[in-house]
Amino acid sequence: MSAHHHHHDSHHDHGGPTPARALVVAIALNAAFLLLETVVGFWTNSLALLSDAGHMVSDVGALLVALLAIKLASQAPSAAYTFGLKRAPVLGGLINAIGLIVIVVFISIEAVERLQAPPAMEATAVFWTGVAGLGVNLGSAWYLAKSRDQSVNTRGAMLHLLSDALGSVAAIVSAIAVGYFGLAVADPVASLVIALLILLGSWPLLRDTVRILLQRAPAGLDIAALKATLLAHPDVVAIHDMHAWGLDDGQAIVSVVLKTRIDALADATALTDALRRELRERFQVNHATIECRTPDAPGPDVAC
């Protein structure tokens, strides 16, 4: 006999923008600035600006992926997708993490080539474009942060914006180094530094999305304590089978088969209700499936 508890989605009632609205604003700002930065980058022959513009292409793409993922996640469950498309934001986070690493590779290759023969660049235009880019990126990231969404999807979009803000800082620093000190090598060096920072920032995102997709138990869920809580109930004899995984970032799901001393349906229902309530209160598990079997019953994997 099985009992289910359905997860209720959390709502954004803190007064900030919804993640979807914040993403739309960020897309508009970044798309407009992308056009400006590309033109100035080619005009000034600055790798720091062009790599930043290339990254901003990925920013717009990353923000679009994140927005699409949010829209897909709101779809109602169906016969084919019984959880709906709640995992779409996880895929969005994975795509963005991979995109960040690809960008790091391209920036690094181009920067190494320019280290050998640094080209001339128009420092003043690079400086002011970098300042404008920094403002756009930080403004977009700040507005997205106001949504207070901690999912891997929004984290991926935020990482793109913040790493691009670092790219703007690199452009500003290289413009000052070239304009005031004649250090042409500063442009590719700044690009390499920024590539390293992007890599360091994107690795945790890639790790977390892969863990969710591989059905790893949620990092914050103490499995040993959860089992002890179930076994502490006087009617529970043993745990025969238990699985825990995350539907997306922060939505833990547990399924468990218990050997119990109970043989009446009403008593089993009361037990599963009590245990689900305890799992929700102590471990924030909002979706649990609990099956009760008598101590001498065969395991659930044994054919009847």
Short mmCIF file of C-alpha atoms in Angstrom, two decimals:
data_model
loop_
_atom_site.label_atom_id
_atom_site.label_comp_id
_atom_site.label_asym_id
_atom_site.label_seq_id
_atom_site.Cartn_x
_atom_site.Cartn_y
_atom_site.Cartn_z
CA MET A 1 0.00 0.00 0.00
CA SER A 2 1.45 3.31 -1.07
CA ALA A 3 0.87 6.89 -0.02
CA HIS A 4 1.90 9.97 -1.96
CA HIS A 5 2.37 13.59 -1.10
CA HIS A 6 2.42 16.12 -3.91
CA HIS A 7 4.90 18.98 -3.92
CA HIS A 8 3.52 22.50 -3.94
CA ASP A 9 5.59 25.03 -5.83
CA SER A 10 6.93 27.96 -3.87
CA HIS A 11 5.79 31.42 -4.89
CA HIS A 12 7.77 34.60 -5.01
CA ASP A 13 5.97 36.79 -2.52
CA HIS A 14 8.96 38.79 -1.23
CA GLY A 15 8.24 41.86 -3.36
CA GLY A 16 11.06 41.36 -5.88
CA PRO A 17 10.62 40.58 -9.57
CA THR A 18 9.81 37.05 -10.68
CA PRO A 19 12.83 35.19 -12.15
CA ALA A 20 11.17 35.32 -15.58
CA ARG A 21 10.68 39.12 -15.47
CA ALA A 22 14.24 39.67 -14.23
CA LEU A 23 15.56 37.55 -17.10
CA VAL A 24 13.57 39.50 -19.70
CA VAL A 25 15.03 42.80 -18.44
CA ALA A 26 18.55 41.34 -18.42
CA ILE A 27 18.12 40.01 -21.99
CA ALA A 28 17.05 43.43 -23.28
CA LEU A 29 19.95 45.25 -21.61
CA ASN A 30 22.59 42.75 -22.71
CA ALA A 31 21.36 42.44 -26.31
CA ALA A 32 21.51 46.24 -26.74
CA PHE A 33 24.99 46.50 -25.27
CA LEU A 34 26.23 43.50 -27.29
CA LEU A 35 25.73 45.44 -30.51
CA LEU A 36 27.68 48.44 -29.17
CA GLU A 37 30.55 46.37 -27.80
CA THR A 38 30.97 44.36 -31.01
CA VAL A 39 31.25 47.49 -33.13
CA VAL A 40 33.72 49.17 -30.76
CA GLY A 41 35.72 45.96 -30.34
CA PHE A 42 36.37 45.64 -34.08
CA TRP A 43 37.05 49.38 -34.38
CA THR A 44 39.62 49.39 -31.57
CA ASN A 45 41.06 45.92 -32.29
CA SER A 46 40.73 44.97 -28.61
CA LEU A 47 40.67 41.26 -27.71
CA ALA A 48 39.48 42.12 -24.21
CA LEU A 49 36.43 43.85 -25.72
CA LEU A 50 35.82 41.24 -28.44
CA SER A 51 36.15 38.36 -26.00
CA ASP A 52 33.78 40.23 -23.71
CA ALA A 53 31.39 40.70 -26.64
CA GLY A 54 31.68 37.00 -27.49
CA HIS A 55 30.90 36.24 -23.89
CA MET A 56 27.95 38.61 -24.05
CA VAL A 57 26.59 36.63 -27.01
CA SER A 58 26.65 33.67 -24.69
CA ASP A 59 25.11 35.85 -21.96
CA VAL A 60 22.10 36.60 -24.12
CA GLY A 61 21.91 32.94 -25.14
CA ALA A 62 22.30 31.83 -21.51
CA LEU A 63 19.57 34.19 -20.35
CA LEU A 64 17.27 32.96 -23.14
CA VAL A 65 17.95 29.34 -22.14
CA ALA A 66 17.21 30.17 -18.50
CA LEU A 67 13.97 31.95 -19.47
CA LEU A 68 12.86 29.04 -21.68
CA ALA A 69 13.64 26.59 -18.86
CA ILE A 70 11.44 28.55 -16.45
CA LYS A 71 8.59 28.55 -18.98
CA LEU A 72 8.95 24.80 -19.55
CA ALA A 73 9.06 24.08 -15.80
CA SER A 74 5.64 25.70 -15.40
CA GLN A 75 4.04 23.15 -17.73
CA ALA A 76 1.45 20.89 -16.09
CA PRO A 77 2.31 17.19 -15.58
CA SER A 78 1.20 14.82 -18.34
CA ALA A 79 0.96 11.08 -18.87
CA ALA A 80 4.42 11.07 -20.44
CA TYR A 81 6.01 13.57 -18.01
CA THR A 82 4.42 12.80 -14.66
CA PHE A 83 6.50 15.45 -12.85
CA GLY A 84 5.87 17.96 -15.63
CA LEU A 85 9.08 19.52 -16.91
CA LYS A 86 10.49 20.47 -13.51
CA ARG A 87 13.96 19.36 -14.60
CA ALA A 88 14.11 21.83 -17.51
CA PRO A 89 15.89 24.45 -15.35
CA VAL A 90 18.54 21.84 -14.47
CA LEU A 91 19.18 21.27 -18.17
CA GLY A 92 19.33 25.05 -18.58
CA GLY A 93 21.97 25.22 -15.86
CA LEU A 94 23.97 22.41 -17.50
CA ILE A 95 23.87 24.08 -20.94
CA ASN A 96 25.05 27.36 -19.41
CA ALA A 97 27.86 25.67 -17.48
CA ILE A 98 29.14 23.93 -20.63
CA GLY A 99 28.82 27.21 -22.56
CA LEU A 100 30.99 29.01 -20.00
CA ILE A 101 33.73 26.38 -20.30
CA VAL A 102 33.67 26.57 -24.12
CA ILE A 103 34.08 30.35 -23.88
CA VAL A 104 37.09 29.89 -21.57
CA VAL A 105 38.77 27.65 -24.17
CA PHE A 106 38.25 30.13 -27.03
CA ILE A 107 39.40 33.16 -25.02
CA SER A 108 42.51 31.29 -23.83
CA ILE A 109 43.52 30.18 -27.33
CA GLU A 110 43.15 33.69 -28.76
CA ALA A 111 44.92 35.29 -25.79
CA VAL A 112 47.95 32.97 -26.10
CA GLU A 113 48.25 33.90 -29.80
CA ARG A 114 48.09 37.62 -28.97
CA LEU A 115 50.69 37.27 -26.23
CA GLN A 116 53.24 36.44 -28.92
CA ALA A 117 52.36 39.51 -31.02
CA PRO A 118 50.16 42.02 -29.14
CA PRO A 119 48.30 44.26 -31.65
CA ALA A 120 47.72 47.97 -31.22
CA MET A 121 44.36 49.12 -29.83
CA GLU A 122 42.39 52.32 -29.17
CA ALA A 123 42.62 52.50 -25.37
CA THR A 124 40.16 55.33 -24.68
CA ALA A 125 37.24 53.71 -26.53
CA VAL A 126 38.01 50.37 -24.89
CA PHE A 127 38.02 51.99 -21.45
CA TRP A 128 34.63 53.68 -21.77
CA THR A 129 33.02 50.65 -23.41
CA GLY A 130 34.33 48.52 -20.56
CA VAL A 131 32.85 50.92 -18.01
CA ALA A 132 29.46 50.82 -19.78
CA GLY A 133 29.61 47.02 -19.99
CA LEU A 134 30.38 46.74 -16.29
CA GLY A 135 27.32 48.83 -15.52
CA VAL A 136 25.05 46.72 -17.74
CA ASN A 137 26.31 43.43 -16.30
CA LEU A 138 26.16 44.47 -12.65
CA GLY A 139 22.74 46.08 -13.15
CA SER A 140 21.37 42.93 -14.78
CA ALA A 141 22.89 40.67 -12.11
CA TRP A 142 21.52 42.90 -9.32
CA TYR A 143 18.01 42.81 -10.79
CA LEU A 144 18.20 39.04 -11.23
CA ALA A 145 19.43 38.66 -7.63
CA LYS A 146 16.34 40.56 -6.44
CA SER A 147 14.22 37.61 -7.60
CA ARG A 148 15.92 35.55 -4.85
CA ASP A 149 15.76 32.41 -6.96
CA GLN A 150 18.53 29.98 -5.91
CA SER A 151 17.97 27.32 -8.60
CA VAL A 152 20.90 26.06 -10.70
CA ASN A 153 19.14 27.63 -13.69
CA THR A 154 19.24 31.16 -12.30
CA ARG A 155 22.71 30.54 -10.85
CA GLY A 156 23.90 29.75 -14.37
CA ALA A 157 22.43 32.96 -15.78
CA MET A 158 23.90 34.96 -12.88
CA LEU A 159 27.33 33.41 -13.40
CA HIS A 160 27.31 34.47 -17.04
CA LEU A 161 26.51 38.04 -16.02
CA LEU A 162 29.08 38.23 -13.23
CA SER A 163 31.86 36.62 -15.26
CA ASP A 164 31.05 39.08 -18.05
CA ALA A 165 31.30 41.89 -15.50
CA LEU A 166 34.78 40.59 -14.72
CA GLY A 167 35.48 40.68 -18.47
CA SER A 168 34.55 44.36 -18.47
CA VAL A 169 36.94 44.94 -15.56
CA ALA A 170 39.66 43.20 -17.58
CA ALA A 171 38.94 45.50 -20.53
CA ILE A 172 39.17 48.59 -18.30
CA VAL A 173 42.45 47.45 -16.73
CA SER A 174 44.00 46.59 -20.09
CA ALA A 175 42.90 49.96 -21.56
CA ILE A 176 44.59 51.82 -18.69
CA ALA A 177 47.74 49.68 -19.02
CA VAL A 178 47.92 50.26 -22.78
CA GLY A 179 46.89 53.94 -22.77
CA TYR A 180 49.03 55.17 -19.88
CA PHE A 181 51.92 52.70 -19.74
CA GLY A 182 52.13 51.36 -23.30
CA LEU A 183 51.81 47.76 -22.09
CA ALA A 184 50.23 46.16 -25.16
CA VAL A 185 50.60 42.73 -23.54
CA ALA A 186 48.08 43.74 -20.84
CA ASP A 187 45.13 43.02 -23.15
CA PRO A 188 45.78 39.28 -23.66
CA VAL A 189 47.03 38.88 -20.07
CA ALA A 190 43.79 40.38 -18.73
CA SER A 191 41.84 38.02 -20.99
CA LEU A 192 43.69 34.98 -19.59
CA VAL A 193 43.03 36.08 -16.02
CA ILE A 194 39.34 36.49 -16.76
CA ALA A 195 39.21 33.07 -18.45
CA LEU A 196 40.58 31.50 -15.26
CA LEU A 197 38.02 33.33 -13.09
CA ILE A 198 35.17 32.19 -15.36
CA LEU A 199 36.41 28.60 -15.14
CA LEU A 200 36.57 28.73 -11.34
CA GLY A 201 33.04 30.14 -11.18
CA SER A 202 31.46 27.71 -13.64
CA TRP A 203 32.87 24.49 -12.19
CA PRO A 204 30.52 24.33 -9.13
CA LEU A 205 27.53 24.94 -11.43
CA LEU A 206 28.59 22.09 -13.75
CA ARG A 207 29.16 19.81 -10.74
CA ASP A 208 25.75 20.54 -9.17
CA THR A 209 23.75 20.10 -12.39
CA VAL A 210 25.47 16.79 -13.19
CA ARG A 211 24.82 15.52 -9.66
CA ILE A 212 21.10 16.28 -9.97
CA LEU A 213 20.87 14.60 -13.39
CA LEU A 214 22.70 11.52 -12.05
CA GLN A 215 20.03 11.21 -9.31
CA ARG A 216 22.49 11.88 -6.49
CA ALA A 217 20.91 12.37 -3.08
CA PRO A 218 20.54 16.12 -2.39
CA ALA A 219 23.69 17.50 -0.75
CA GLY A 220 21.78 18.96 2.20
CA LEU A 221 19.81 15.79 2.97
CA ASP A 222 21.24 13.66 5.82
CA ILE A 223 20.36 10.14 4.66
CA ALA A 224 21.58 8.44 7.84
CA ALA A 225 19.47 10.76 10.02
CA LEU A 226 16.46 10.26 7.74
CA LYS A 227 16.74 6.45 8.06
CA ALA A 228 17.12 6.75 11.84
CA THR A 229 13.97 8.88 11.98
CA LEU A 230 11.97 6.24 10.11
CA LEU A 231 13.35 3.36 12.19
CA ALA A 232 12.65 5.23 15.43
CA HIS A 233 8.91 4.70 14.94
CA PRO A 234 7.76 1.76 17.16
CA ASP A 235 5.77 0.12 14.35
CA VAL A 236 8.65 0.16 11.84
CA VAL A 237 10.71 -3.05 11.87
CA ALA A 238 13.13 -2.41 9.02
CA ILE A 239 13.79 -0.34 5.90
CA HIS A 240 13.75 -2.67 2.92
CA ASP A 241 14.36 -0.20 0.10
CA MET A 242 15.00 3.56 0.08
CA HIS A 243 15.92 6.08 -2.60
CA ALA A 244 16.44 9.83 -2.39
CA TRP A 245 17.08 12.24 -5.25
CA GLY A 246 16.49 15.82 -6.30
CA LEU A 247 13.89 16.68 -8.91
CA ASP A 248 15.64 20.01 -9.32
CA ASP A 249 17.79 22.16 -7.09
CA GLY A 250 16.08 22.14 -3.69
CA GLN A 251 13.21 19.69 -4.35
CA ALA A 252 14.08 16.46 -2.54
CA ILE A 253 12.10 13.29 -3.30
CA VAL A 254 12.17 10.13 -1.21
CA SER A 255 10.68 6.69 -1.85
CA VAL A 256 10.92 3.99 0.80
CA VAL A 257 9.57 0.49 1.53
CA LEU A 258 9.11 -0.27 5.22
CA LYS A 259 8.65 -3.59 7.00
CA THR A 260 6.08 -2.86 9.72
CA ARG A 261 4.08 -4.61 12.41
CA ILE A 262 0.90 -3.13 10.95
CA ASP A 263 -1.54 -5.25 8.95
CA ALA A 264 -4.60 -2.97 8.85
CA LEU A 265 -4.98 -0.46 6.02
CA ALA A 266 -6.24 2.34 8.27
CA ASP A 267 -3.26 1.94 10.62
CA ALA A 268 -0.82 1.89 7.69
CA THR A 269 -2.37 5.09 6.34
CA ALA A 270 -2.00 6.79 9.72
CA LEU A 271 1.64 5.65 9.93
CA THR A 272 2.59 6.91 6.47
CA ASP A 273 0.83 10.23 7.10
CA ALA A 274 2.77 10.69 10.36
CA LEU A 275 6.10 9.75 8.75
CA ARG A 276 5.60 12.04 5.73
CA ARG A 277 4.76 14.91 8.07
CA GLU A 278 7.95 14.26 10.05
CA LEU A 279 10.07 14.07 6.87
CA ARG A 280 8.60 17.38 5.71
CA GLU A 281 9.20 19.16 9.03
CA ARG A 282 12.65 17.77 9.85
CA PHE A 283 14.20 17.31 6.40
CA GLN A 284 12.12 19.57 4.09
CA VAL A 285 11.14 16.54 1.99
CA ASN A 286 7.89 17.65 0.38
CA HIS A 287 7.37 14.62 -1.84
CA ALA A 288 7.61 11.19 -0.21
CA THR A 289 6.23 7.83 -1.32
CA ILE A 290 6.05 5.30 1.51
CA GLU A 291 5.01 1.66 1.17
CA CYS A 292 4.27 -0.54 4.17
CA ARG A 293 4.76 -4.32 4.09
CA THR A 294 4.43 -6.98 6.79
CA PRO A 295 7.71 -8.33 8.24
CA ASP A 296 7.32 -11.73 6.48
CA ALA A 297 6.30 -10.26 3.09
CA PRO A 298 8.75 -10.74 0.20
CA GLY A 299 10.71 -7.72 -0.99
CA PRO A 300 9.06 -5.41 -3.53
CA ASP A 301 11.47 -6.66 -6.19
CA VAL A 302 10.30 -10.26 -5.85
CA ALA A 303 7.73 -11.31 -8.46
CA CYS A 304 4.42 -12.47 -7.00
#
